[in-house]
Amino acid sequence: AVFASCDVGERADLEAAFDLCSSRFGRLDILFNNAAIQDTRNILDATDEDFDLLVRVNLRSVFIGTREAARRMIDHGNGGSIINTSSSFAIVGSPGYAAYHATKGGGSSLTRGSAIRLMRFAPARSTRRGCDSVPQILLPILKLRCKATFRCSR
């Protein structure tokens, strides 16, 4: 592993971190998009600036990180793993956290859409599943949908 300090909302910072990894290890194999911040203010109390900051850290970083890592993984031809952390708040509501809900819902949707596009580049042996932030009651429904759409292990 190698550590790189960066602003996850800045494409140039993420690219520099990926370049450092590639120069040290020859390629980028794994990206774990885990940066997040929360704001507990409700929709009436949150400001535009609060919302913009949450979007920058919780959603923009996932978009840029996924896109740039995928481009590198496709270029080196051996696939890789992109792991995006979400939250149960992506699908359930609460009195506060309005902006957080929006960013986590967006990140989950971005992950699904990206996976559908990128699965064509994955080596056949790399099929896997994962919906860790989804409540257990929904997993059987998602597994059925997944089996109808993708090749799933398990």
CSV table of N, CA and C in Angstrom, one decimal:
chain,number,residue,atom,x,y,z
A,1,ALA,N,0.8,-1.2,0.0
A,1,ALA,CA,0.0,0.0,0.0
A,1,ALA,C,0.9,1.2,0.0
A,2,VAL,N,0.3,2.3,-0.5
A,2,VAL,CA,1.0,3.6,-0.5
A,2,VAL,C,0.0,4.7,-0.1
A,3,PHE,N,0.4,5.6,0.7
A,3,PHE,CA,-0.4,6.7,1.2
A,3,PHE,C,-0.2,7.9,0.3
A,4,ALA,N,-1.3,8.5,0.0
A,4,ALA,CA,-1.3,9.8,-0.8
A,4,ALA,C,-2.4,10.7,-0.2
A,5,SER,N,-2.0,11.9,0.3
A,5,SER,CA,-2.9,12.9,0.8
A,5,SER,C,-3.5,13.6,-0.4
A,6,CYS,N,-4.8,13.8,-0.4
A,6,CYS,CA,-5.4,14.5,-1.6
A,6,CYS,C,-6.7,15.1,-1.2
A,7,ASP,N,-7.2,16.0,-2.0
A,7,ASP,CA,-8.6,16.5,-1.9
A,7,ASP,C,-9.4,15.7,-2.8
A,8,VAL,N,-10.2,14.8,-2.3
A,8,VAL,CA,-11.0,13.8,-3.1
A,8,VAL,C,-11.9,14.5,-4.1
A,9,GLY,N,-12.2,15.8,-3.9
A,9,GLY,CA,-13.1,16.5,-4.8
A,9,GLY,C,-12.3,17.1,-6.0
A,10,GLU,N,-11.0,17.0,-6.0
A,10,GLU,CA,-10.2,17.5,-7.1
A,10,GLU,C,-9.6,16.4,-8.0
A,11,ARG,N,-10.0,16.4,-9.2
A,11,ARG,CA,-9.6,15.4,-10.2
A,11,ARG,C,-8.0,15.3,-10.2
A,12,ALA,N,-7.4,16.5,-10.3
A,12,ALA,CA,-5.9,16.5,-10.4
A,12,ALA,C,-5.3,15.8,-9.1
A,13,ASP,N,-5.8,16.0,-8.0
A,13,ASP,CA,-5.3,15.3,-6.8
A,13,ASP,C,-5.5,13.8,-6.8
A,14,LEU,N,-6.7,13.4,-7.3
A,14,LEU,CA,-6.9,11.9,-7.4
A,14,LEU,C,-6.0,11.3,-8.5
A,15,GLU,N,-5.9,12.0,-9.6
A,15,GLU,CA,-5.0,11.5,-10.7
A,15,GLU,C,-3.6,11.4,-10.2
A,16,ALA,N,-3.1,12.3,-9.4
A,16,ALA,CA,-1.7,12.3,-8.8
A,16,ALA,C,-1.6,11.1,-7.9
A,17,ALA,N,-2.6,10.8,-7.1
A,17,ALA,CA,-2.6,9.6,-6.2
A,17,ALA,C,-2.5,8.3,-7.0
A,18,PHE,N,-3.3,8.3,-8.0
A,18,PHE,CA,-3.4,7.1,-8.9
A,18,PHE,C,-2.0,6.9,-9.6
A,19,ASP,N,-1.4,8.0,-10.1
A,19,ASP,CA,-0.1,7.9,-10.7
A,19,ASP,C,1.0,7.5,-9.8
A,20,LEU,N,0.9,7.9,-8.5
A,20,LEU,CA,1.8,7.5,-7.5
A,20,LEU,C,1.7,6.0,-7.3
A,21,CYS,N,0.5,5.5,-7.2
A,21,CYS,CA,0.3,4.0,-7.1
A,21,CYS,C,0.9,3.3,-8.3
A,22,SER,N,0.6,3.8,-9.4
A,22,SER,CA,1.0,3.1,-10.7
A,22,SER,C,2.6,3.1,-10.8
A,23,SER,N,3.2,4.2,-10.4
A,23,SER,CA,4.6,4.3,-10.4
A,23,SER,C,5.3,3.3,-9.4
A,24,ARG,N,4.6,3.2,-8.2
A,24,ARG,CA,5.2,2.3,-7.2
A,24,ARG,C,5.0,0.9,-7.4
A,25,PHE,N,3.7,0.5,-8.0
A,25,PHE,CA,3.4,-0.9,-8.1
A,25,PHE,C,3.1,-1.4,-9.5
A,26,GLY,N,3.3,-0.5,-10.5
A,26,GLY,CA,3.1,-0.9,-11.9
A,26,GLY,C,1.7,-0.7,-12.4
A,27,ARG,N,0.7,-0.6,-11.6
A,27,ARG,CA,-0.6,-0.4,-12.0
A,27,ARG,C,-1.5,-0.2,-10.8
A,28,LEU,N,-2.8,0.3,-11.1
A,28,LEU,CA,-3.8,0.5,-10.0
A,28,LEU,C,-4.7,-0.7,-10.1
A,29,ASP,N,-4.8,-1.5,-9.0
A,29,ASP,CA,-5.7,-2.7,-9.0
A,29,ASP,C,-7.0,-2.5,-8.2
A,30,ILE,N,-6.9,-1.6,-7.1
A,30,ILE,CA,-8.1,-1.5,-6.3
A,30,ILE,C,-8.3,0.0,-5.9
A,31,LEU,N,-9.5,0.4,-6.0
A,31,LEU,CA,-9.9,1.8,-5.5
A,31,LEU,C,-11.0,1.6,-4.5
A,32,PHE,N,-10.8,2.1,-3.3
A,32,PHE,CA,-11.8,2.1,-2.2
A,32,PHE,C,-12.3,3.5,-2.0
A,33,ASN,N,-13.4,3.9,-2.6
A,33,ASN,CA,-14.0,5.2,-2.4
A,33,ASN,C,-14.7,5.2,-1.1
A,34,ASN,N,-14.1,5.8,0.0
A,34,ASN,CA,-14.7,5.7,1.3
A,34,ASN,C,-14.8,7.1,2.0
A,35,ALA,N,-14.3,8.1,1.3
A,35,ALA,CA,-14.4,9.4,2.0
A,35,ALA,C,-15.8,9.9,2.1
A,36,ALA,N,-16.2,10.5,3.2
A,36,ALA,CA,-17.5,11.0,3.4
A,36,ALA,C,-17.6,11.9,4.5
A,37,ILE,N,-18.5,12.8,4.5
A,37,ILE,CA,-18.8,13.7,5.6
A,37,ILE,C,-20.3,13.7,5.8
A,38,GLN,N,-20.8,14.1,7.0
A,38,GLN,CA,-22.2,14.2,7.3
A,38,GLN,C,-22.6,15.6,7.7
A,39,ASP,N,-23.8,15.9,7.5
A,39,ASP,CA,-24.4,17.1,8.1
A,39,ASP,C,-25.8,16.8,8.5
A,40,THR,N,-26.0,17.0,9.8
A,40,THR,CA,-27.3,16.6,10.4
A,40,THR,C,-28.4,17.6,10.3
A,41,ARG,N,-28.2,18.7,9.6
A,41,ARG,CA,-29.2,19.7,9.4
A,41,ARG,C,-30.3,19.2,8.5
A,42,ASN,N,-31.5,19.6,8.8
A,42,ASN,CA,-32.6,19.2,8.0
A,42,ASN,C,-32.7,20.1,6.7
A,43,ILE,N,-33.6,19.8,5.9
A,43,ILE,CA,-33.7,20.5,4.6
A,43,ILE,C,-34.0,22.0,4.8
A,44,LEU,N,-34.7,22.4,5.9
A,44,LEU,CA,-35.0,23.8,6.1
A,44,LEU,C,-33.8,24.6,6.6
A,45,ASP,N,-32.9,23.9,7.3
A,45,ASP,CA,-31.7,24.6,7.9
A,45,ASP,C,-30.4,24.5,7.1
A,46,ALA,N,-30.3,23.6,6.2
A,46,ALA,CA,-29.1,23.4,5.5
A,46,ALA,C,-28.9,24.6,4.4
A,47,THR,N,-27.7,25.0,4.2
A,47,THR,CA,-27.4,26.1,3.3
A,47,THR,C,-27.0,25.5,1.9
A,48,ASP,N,-27.0,26.3,0.9
A,48,ASP,CA,-26.4,25.9,-0.4
A,48,ASP,C,-25.0,25.4,-0.2
A,49,GLU,N,-24.2,26.1,0.6
A,49,GLU,CA,-22.8,25.8,0.8
A,49,GLU,C,-22.6,24.5,1.5
A,50,ASP,N,-23.5,24.2,2.4
A,50,ASP,CA,-23.5,22.9,3.1
A,50,ASP,C,-23.7,21.8,2.1
A,51,PHE,N,-24.7,22.0,1.2
A,51,PHE,CA,-25.0,21.0,0.2
A,51,PHE,C,-23.9,20.8,-0.7
A,52,ASP,N,-23.3,21.9,-1.2
A,52,ASP,CA,-22.2,21.8,-2.2
A,52,ASP,C,-21.0,21.0,-1.6
A,53,LEU,N,-20.7,21.2,-0.3
A,53,LEU,CA,-19.6,20.5,0.3
A,53,LEU,C,-19.9,19.0,0.4
A,54,LEU,N,-21.1,18.6,0.8
A,54,LEU,CA,-21.4,17.2,0.8
A,54,LEU,C,-21.4,16.6,-0.6
A,55,VAL,N,-21.9,17.3,-1.6
A,55,VAL,CA,-21.8,16.7,-2.9
A,55,VAL,C,-20.4,16.6,-3.4
A,56,ARG,N,-19.6,17.5,-3.1
A,56,ARG,CA,-18.1,17.5,-3.5
A,56,ARG,C,-17.4,16.3,-2.9
A,57,VAL,N,-17.6,16.1,-1.6
A,57,VAL,CA,-16.9,15.0,-0.9
A,57,VAL,C,-17.6,13.6,-1.1
A,58,ASN,N,-18.9,13.6,-1.0
A,58,ASN,CA,-19.6,12.3,-1.0
A,58,ASN,C,-20.0,11.8,-2.4
A,59,LEU,N,-20.1,12.6,-3.3
A,59,LEU,CA,-20.6,12.2,-4.7
A,59,LEU,C,-19.6,12.5,-5.8
A,60,ARG,N,-19.1,13.7,-5.9
A,60,ARG,CA,-18.2,14.1,-6.9
A,60,ARG,C,-16.9,13.2,-6.8
A,61,SER,N,-16.5,13.0,-5.6
A,61,SER,CA,-15.2,12.2,-5.5
A,61,SER,C,-15.5,10.7,-5.9
A,62,VAL,N,-16.7,10.2,-5.7
A,62,VAL,CA,-17.0,8.8,-6.2
A,62,VAL,C,-17.0,8.8,-7.7
A,63,PHE,N,-17.6,9.9,-8.3
A,63,PHE,CA,-17.7,10.0,-9.8
A,63,PHE,C,-16.3,10.0,-10.4
A,64,ILE,N,-15.5,11.0,-9.9
A,64,ILE,CA,-14.1,11.2,-10.5
A,64,ILE,C,-13.3,9.9,-10.2
A,65,GLY,N,-13.3,9.5,-8.9
A,65,GLY,CA,-12.5,8.3,-8.6
A,65,GLY,C,-12.8,7.1,-9.4
A,66,THR,N,-14.1,6.8,-9.6
A,66,THR,CA,-14.5,5.6,-10.3
A,66,THR,C,-14.1,5.8,-11.8
A,67,ARG,N,-14.4,6.9,-12.4
A,67,ARG,CA,-14.0,7.2,-13.8
A,67,ARG,C,-12.5,7.0,-14.0
A,68,GLU,N,-11.7,7.7,-13.2
A,68,GLU,CA,-10.3,7.7,-13.5
A,68,GLU,C,-9.6,6.4,-13.2
A,69,ALA,N,-10.1,5.7,-12.1
A,69,ALA,CA,-9.6,4.4,-11.8
A,69,ALA,C,-9.9,3.4,-12.9
A,70,ALA,N,-11.2,3.5,-13.4
A,70,ALA,CA,-11.6,2.5,-14.4
A,70,ALA,C,-10.8,2.7,-15.7
A,71,ARG,N,-10.6,4.0,-16.0
A,71,ARG,CA,-9.8,4.2,-17.3
A,71,ARG,C,-8.4,3.5,-17.1
A,72,ARG,N,-7.8,3.7,-16.0
A,72,ARG,CA,-6.5,3.1,-15.8
A,72,ARG,C,-6.5,1.5,-15.8
A,73,MET,N,-7.5,1.0,-15.1
A,73,MET,CA,-7.7,-0.5,-15.1
A,73,MET,C,-8.0,-1.0,-16.5
A,74,ILE,N,-8.8,-0.3,-17.3
A,74,ILE,CA,-9.0,-0.8,-18.6
A,74,ILE,C,-7.7,-0.7,-19.4
A,75,ASP,N,-7.0,0.3,-19.3
A,75,ASP,CA,-5.7,0.5,-20.0
A,75,ASP,C,-4.7,-0.6,-19.7
A,76,HIS,N,-4.6,-1.0,-18.5
A,76,HIS,CA,-3.6,-2.1,-18.2
A,76,HIS,C,-4.1,-3.5,-18.4
A,77,GLY,N,-5.4,-3.6,-18.7
A,77,GLY,CA,-6.0,-4.9,-19.2
A,77,GLY,C,-6.2,-6.0,-18.3
A,78,ASN,N,-5.9,-5.8,-17.0
A,78,ASN,CA,-6.1,-6.9,-16.0
A,78,ASN,C,-7.3,-6.7,-15.1
A,79,GLY,N,-8.1,-5.8,-15.4
A,79,GLY,CA,-9.3,-5.5,-14.6
A,79,GLY,C,-8.9,-4.9,-13.3
A,80,GLY,N,-9.7,-5.0,-12.3
A,80,GLY,CA,-9.4,-4.4,-11.0
A,80,GLY,C,-10.7,-4.3,-10.2
A,81,SER,N,-10.7,-3.8,-9.0
A,81,SER,CA,-11.8,-3.6,-8.2
A,81,SER,C,-12.0,-2.2,-7.8
A,82,ILE,N,-13.3,-1.7,-7.9
A,82,ILE,CA,-13.6,-0.4,-7.5
A,82,ILE,C,-14.7,-0.6,-6.4
A,83,ILE,N,-14.5,-0.2,-5.2
A,83,ILE,CA,-15.4,-0.4,-4.1
A,83,ILE,C,-15.9,1.0,-3.7
A,84,ASN,N,-17.2,1.2,-3.7
A,84,ASN,CA,-17.8,2.5,-3.3
A,84,ASN,C,-18.6,2.3,-2.1
A,85,THR,N,-18.3,3.0,-1.0
A,85,THR,CA,-19.1,2.9,0.2
A,85,THR,C,-20.3,3.7,0.1
A,86,SER,N,-21.4,3.1,0.5
A,86,SER,CA,-22.7,3.9,0.5
A,86,SER,C,-23.2,3.9,1.9
A,87,SER,N,-24.5,3.9,2.1
A,87,SER,CA,-25.1,4.0,3.4
A,87,SER,C,-26.6,3.5,3.2
A,88,SER,N,-27.2,3.0,4.3
A,88,SER,CA,-28.6,2.7,4.3
A,88,SER,C,-29.4,4.0,4.1
A,89,PHE,N,-28.8,5.1,4.4
A,89,PHE,CA,-29.5,6.4,4.1
A,89,PHE,C,-29.6,6.7,2.6
A,90,ALA,N,-29.0,5.9,1.8
A,90,ALA,CA,-29.3,6.0,0.3
A,90,ALA,C,-30.7,5.6,0.0
A,91,ILE,N,-31.4,4.8,0.8
A,91,ILE,CA,-32.7,4.4,0.5
A,91,ILE,C,-33.8,4.6,1.6
A,92,VAL,N,-33.3,5.0,2.7
A,92,VAL,CA,-34.3,5.3,3.8
A,92,VAL,C,-34.2,6.8,4.2
A,93,GLY,N,-35.2,7.3,4.8
A,93,GLY,CA,-35.2,8.7,5.2
A,93,GLY,C,-35.1,8.9,6.7
A,94,SER,N,-34.8,10.1,7.1
A,94,SER,CA,-34.7,10.5,8.5
A,94,SER,C,-35.0,12.0,8.6
A,95,PRO,N,-35.2,12.5,9.8
A,95,PRO,CA,-35.6,13.9,9.9
A,95,PRO,C,-34.4,14.9,9.5
A,96,GLY,N,-33.2,14.5,9.8
A,96,GLY,CA,-32.1,15.3,9.4
A,96,GLY,C,-31.4,14.7,8.2
A,97,TYR,N,-30.2,15.1,8.0
A,97,TYR,CA,-29.3,14.5,7.0
A,97,TYR,C,-29.8,14.7,5.5
A,98,ALA,N,-30.6,15.6,5.2
A,98,ALA,CA,-31.2,15.8,3.9
A,98,ALA,C,-30.2,15.7,2.8
A,99,ALA,N,-29.1,16.5,2.9
A,99,ALA,CA,-28.1,16.5,1.9
A,99,ALA,C,-27.3,15.2,1.8
A,100,TYR,N,-27.1,14.6,3.0
A,100,TYR,CA,-26.3,13.3,3.1
A,100,TYR,C,-27.1,12.3,2.4
A,101,HIS,N,-28.5,12.2,2.6
A,101,HIS,CA,-29.3,11.3,1.9
A,101,HIS,C,-29.1,11.4,0.4
A,102,ALA,N,-29.2,12.6,-0.1
A,102,ALA,CA,-29.1,12.8,-1.5
A,102,ALA,C,-27.7,12.4,-2.1
A,103,THR,N,-26.7,12.6,-1.4
A,103,THR,CA,-25.3,12.2,-1.9
A,103,THR,C,-25.2,10.7,-1.8
A,104,LYS,N,-25.7,10.1,-0.8
A,104,LYS,CA,-25.5,8.6,-0.7
A,104,LYS,C,-26.4,7.9,-1.7
A,105,GLY,N,-27.6,8.4,-2.0
A,105,GLY,CA,-28.5,7.9,-3.0
A,105,GLY,C,-27.9,8.1,-4.4
A,106,GLY,N,-27.3,9.2,-4.6
A,106,GLY,CA,-26.6,9.5,-5.9
A,106,GLY,C,-25.4,8.6,-6.1
A,107,GLY,N,-24.6,8.3,-5.0
A,107,GLY,CA,-23.5,7.5,-5.1
A,107,GLY,C,-23.9,6.0,-5.4
A,108,SER,N,-24.9,5.6,-4.8
A,108,SER,CA,-25.4,4.2,-5.0
A,108,SER,C,-25.9,4.0,-6.5
A,109,SER,N,-26.6,5.0,-6.9
A,109,SER,CA,-27.1,5.0,-8.3
A,109,SER,C,-25.9,5.1,-9.3
A,110,LEU,N,-24.9,5.9,-9.0
A,110,LEU,CA,-23.7,6.0,-9.8
A,110,LEU,C,-23.0,4.7,-9.9
A,111,THR,N,-22.9,4.0,-8.8
A,111,THR,CA,-22.2,2.8,-8.7
A,111,THR,C,-22.9,1.7,-9.6
A,112,ARG,N,-24.2,1.6,-9.5
A,112,ARG,CA,-25.0,0.7,-10.3
A,112,ARG,C,-24.8,1.0,-11.8
A,113,GLY,N,-25.0,2.3,-12.2
A,113,GLY,CA,-24.8,2.6,-13.6
A,113,GLY,C,-23.4,2.4,-14.1
A,114,SER,N,-22.4,2.7,-13.3
A,114,SER,CA,-21.0,2.4,-13.7
A,114,SER,C,-20.7,0.9,-13.8
A,115,ALA,N,-21.2,0.2,-12.9
A,115,ALA,CA,-21.0,-1.3,-12.9
A,115,ALA,C,-21.6,-1.9,-14.2
A,116,ILE,N,-22.7,-1.4,-14.6
A,116,ILE,CA,-23.4,-2.0,-15.8
A,116,ILE,C,-22.5,-1.6,-17.0
A,117,ARG,N,-22.0,-0.4,-17.1
A,117,ARG,CA,-21.1,0.0,-18.2
A,117,ARG,C,-19.8,-0.7,-18.2
A,118,LEU,N,-19.2,-0.9,-17.0
A,118,LEU,CA,-17.8,-1.4,-16.9
A,118,LEU,C,-17.7,-2.9,-16.9
A,119,MET,N,-18.8,-3.6,-16.6
A,119,MET,CA,-18.7,-5.0,-16.5
A,119,MET,C,-18.2,-5.7,-17.8
A,120,ARG,N,-18.4,-5.0,-19.0
A,120,ARG,CA,-17.9,-5.6,-20.2
A,120,ARG,C,-16.4,-5.7,-20.3
A,121,PHE,N,-15.7,-4.9,-19.5
A,121,PHE,CA,-14.3,-4.9,-19.4
A,121,PHE,C,-13.7,-5.9,-18.4
A,122,ALA,N,-14.5,-6.4,-17.6
A,122,ALA,CA,-14.0,-7.3,-16.5
A,122,ALA,C,-13.7,-8.6,-17.0
A,123,PRO,N,-12.5,-9.2,-16.6
A,123,PRO,CA,-12.2,-10.6,-16.9
A,123,PRO,C,-13.3,-11.5,-16.4
A,124,ALA,N,-13.5,-12.6,-17.2
A,124,ALA,CA,-14.6,-13.5,-16.8
A,124,ALA,C,-14.5,-14.0,-15.4
A,125,ARG,N,-13.3,-14.2,-14.9
A,125,ARG,CA,-13.1,-14.7,-13.5
A,125,ARG,C,-13.5,-13.7,-12.4
A,126,SER,N,-13.8,-12.5,-12.7
A,126,SER,CA,-13.9,-11.5,-11.7
A,126,SER,C,-15.3,-11.2,-11.3
A,127,THR,N,-16.3,-12.1,-11.6
A,127,THR,CA,-17.7,-11.8,-11.3
A,127,THR,C,-17.8,-11.9,-9.8
A,128,ARG,N,-18.5,-10.9,-9.2
A,128,ARG,CA,-18.7,-10.8,-7.8
A,128,ARG,C,-20.0,-10.1,-7.5
A,129,ARG,N,-20.4,-10.1,-6.2
A,129,ARG,CA,-21.7,-9.4,-5.8
A,129,ARG,C,-21.4,-8.5,-4.6
A,130,GLY,N,-22.3,-7.6,-4.3
A,130,GLY,CA,-22.1,-6.8,-3.1
A,130,GLY,C,-23.1,-5.7,-3.0
A,131,CYS,N,-23.8,-5.7,-1.9
A,131,CYS,CA,-24.8,-4.6,-1.7
A,131,CYS,C,-24.8,-4.4,-0.1
A,132,ASP,N,-23.7,-4.1,0.4
A,132,ASP,CA,-23.6,-4.1,1.9
A,132,ASP,C,-24.4,-3.1,2.6
A,133,SER,N,-24.8,-2.0,2.0
A,133,SER,CA,-25.6,-1.0,2.7
A,133,SER,C,-27.1,-1.2,2.5
A,134,VAL,N,-27.5,-2.3,1.8
A,134,VAL,CA,-28.9,-2.5,1.6
A,134,VAL,C,-29.5,-3.3,2.8
A,135,PRO,N,-30.6,-2.9,3.3
A,135,PRO,CA,-31.2,-3.7,4.4
A,135,PRO,C,-31.5,-5.1,4.0
A,136,GLN,N,-31.4,-6.1,4.9
A,136,GLN,CA,-31.5,-7.5,4.6
A,136,GLN,C,-32.8,-7.9,4.0
A,137,ILE,N,-33.9,-7.2,4.3
A,137,ILE,CA,-35.1,-7.5,3.7
A,137,ILE,C,-35.2,-7.3,2.2
A,138,LEU,N,-34.3,-6.5,1.7
A,138,LEU,CA,-34.3,-6.2,0.2
A,138,LEU,C,-33.3,-7.1,-0.5
A,139,LEU,N,-32.4,-7.8,0.2
A,139,LEU,CA,-31.4,-8.6,-0.5
A,139,LEU,C,-32.1,-9.7,-1.4
A,140,PRO,N,-33.1,-10.5,-1.0
A,140,PRO,CA,-33.6,-11.5,-1.9
A,140,PRO,C,-34.2,-10.9,-3.2
A,141,ILE,N,-34.8,-9.7,-3.1
A,141,ILE,CA,-35.3,-9.0,-4.3
A,141,ILE,C,-34.2,-8.6,-5.2
A,142,LEU,N,-33.1,-8.0,-4.6
A,142,LEU,CA,-32.0,-7.6,-5.4
A,142,LEU,C,-31.3,-8.8,-6.0
A,143,LYS,N,-31.2,-9.9,-5.3
A,143,LYS,CA,-30.5,-11.1,-5.8
A,143,LYS,C,-31.3,-11.6,-7.0
A,144,LEU,N,-32.6,-11.6,-7.0
A,144,LEU,CA,-33.4,-12.0,-8.1
A,144,LEU,C,-33.2,-11.1,-9.3
A,145,ARG,N,-33.2,-9.8,-9.1
A,145,ARG,CA,-32.9,-8.9,-10.1
A,145,ARG,C,-31.5,-9.0,-10.7
A,146,CYS,N,-30.6,-9.2,-9.8
A,146,CYS,CA,-29.2,-9.3,-10.2
A,146,CYS,C,-29.0,-10.6,-11.0
A,147,LYS,N,-29.6,-11.7,-10.7
A,147,LYS,CA,-29.5,-12.9,-11.4
A,147,LYS,C,-30.1,-12.8,-12.8
A,148,ALA,N,-31.1,-12.0,-12.9
A,148,ALA,CA,-31.8,-11.8,-14.2
A,148,ALA,C,-30.9,-10.9,-15.1
A,149,THR,N,-30.1,-10.1,-14.5
A,149,THR,CA,-29.4,-9.1,-15.3
A,149,THR,C,-27.9,-9.4,-15.4
A,150,PHE,N,-27.3,-9.9,-14.4
A,150,PHE,CA,-25.8,-10.1,-14.4
A,150,PHE,C,-25.5,-11.6,-14.0
A,151,ARG,N,-24.3,-12.0,-14.2
A,151,ARG,CA,-23.8,-13.2,-13.6
A,151,ARG,C,-23.4,-13.0,-12.2
A,152,CYS,N,-24.0,-13.7,-11.3
A,152,CYS,CA,-23.6,-13.4,-9.9
A,152,CYS,C,-23.1,-14.7,-9.2
A,153,SER,N,-22.1,-14.5,-8.4
A,153,SER,CA,-21.6,-15.6,-7.6
A,153,SER,C,-22.4,-15.7,-6.3
A,154,ARG,N,-22.5,-16.9,-5.8
A,154,ARG,CA,-23.2,-17.2,-4.6
A,154,ARG,C,-24.6,-17.7,-4.7
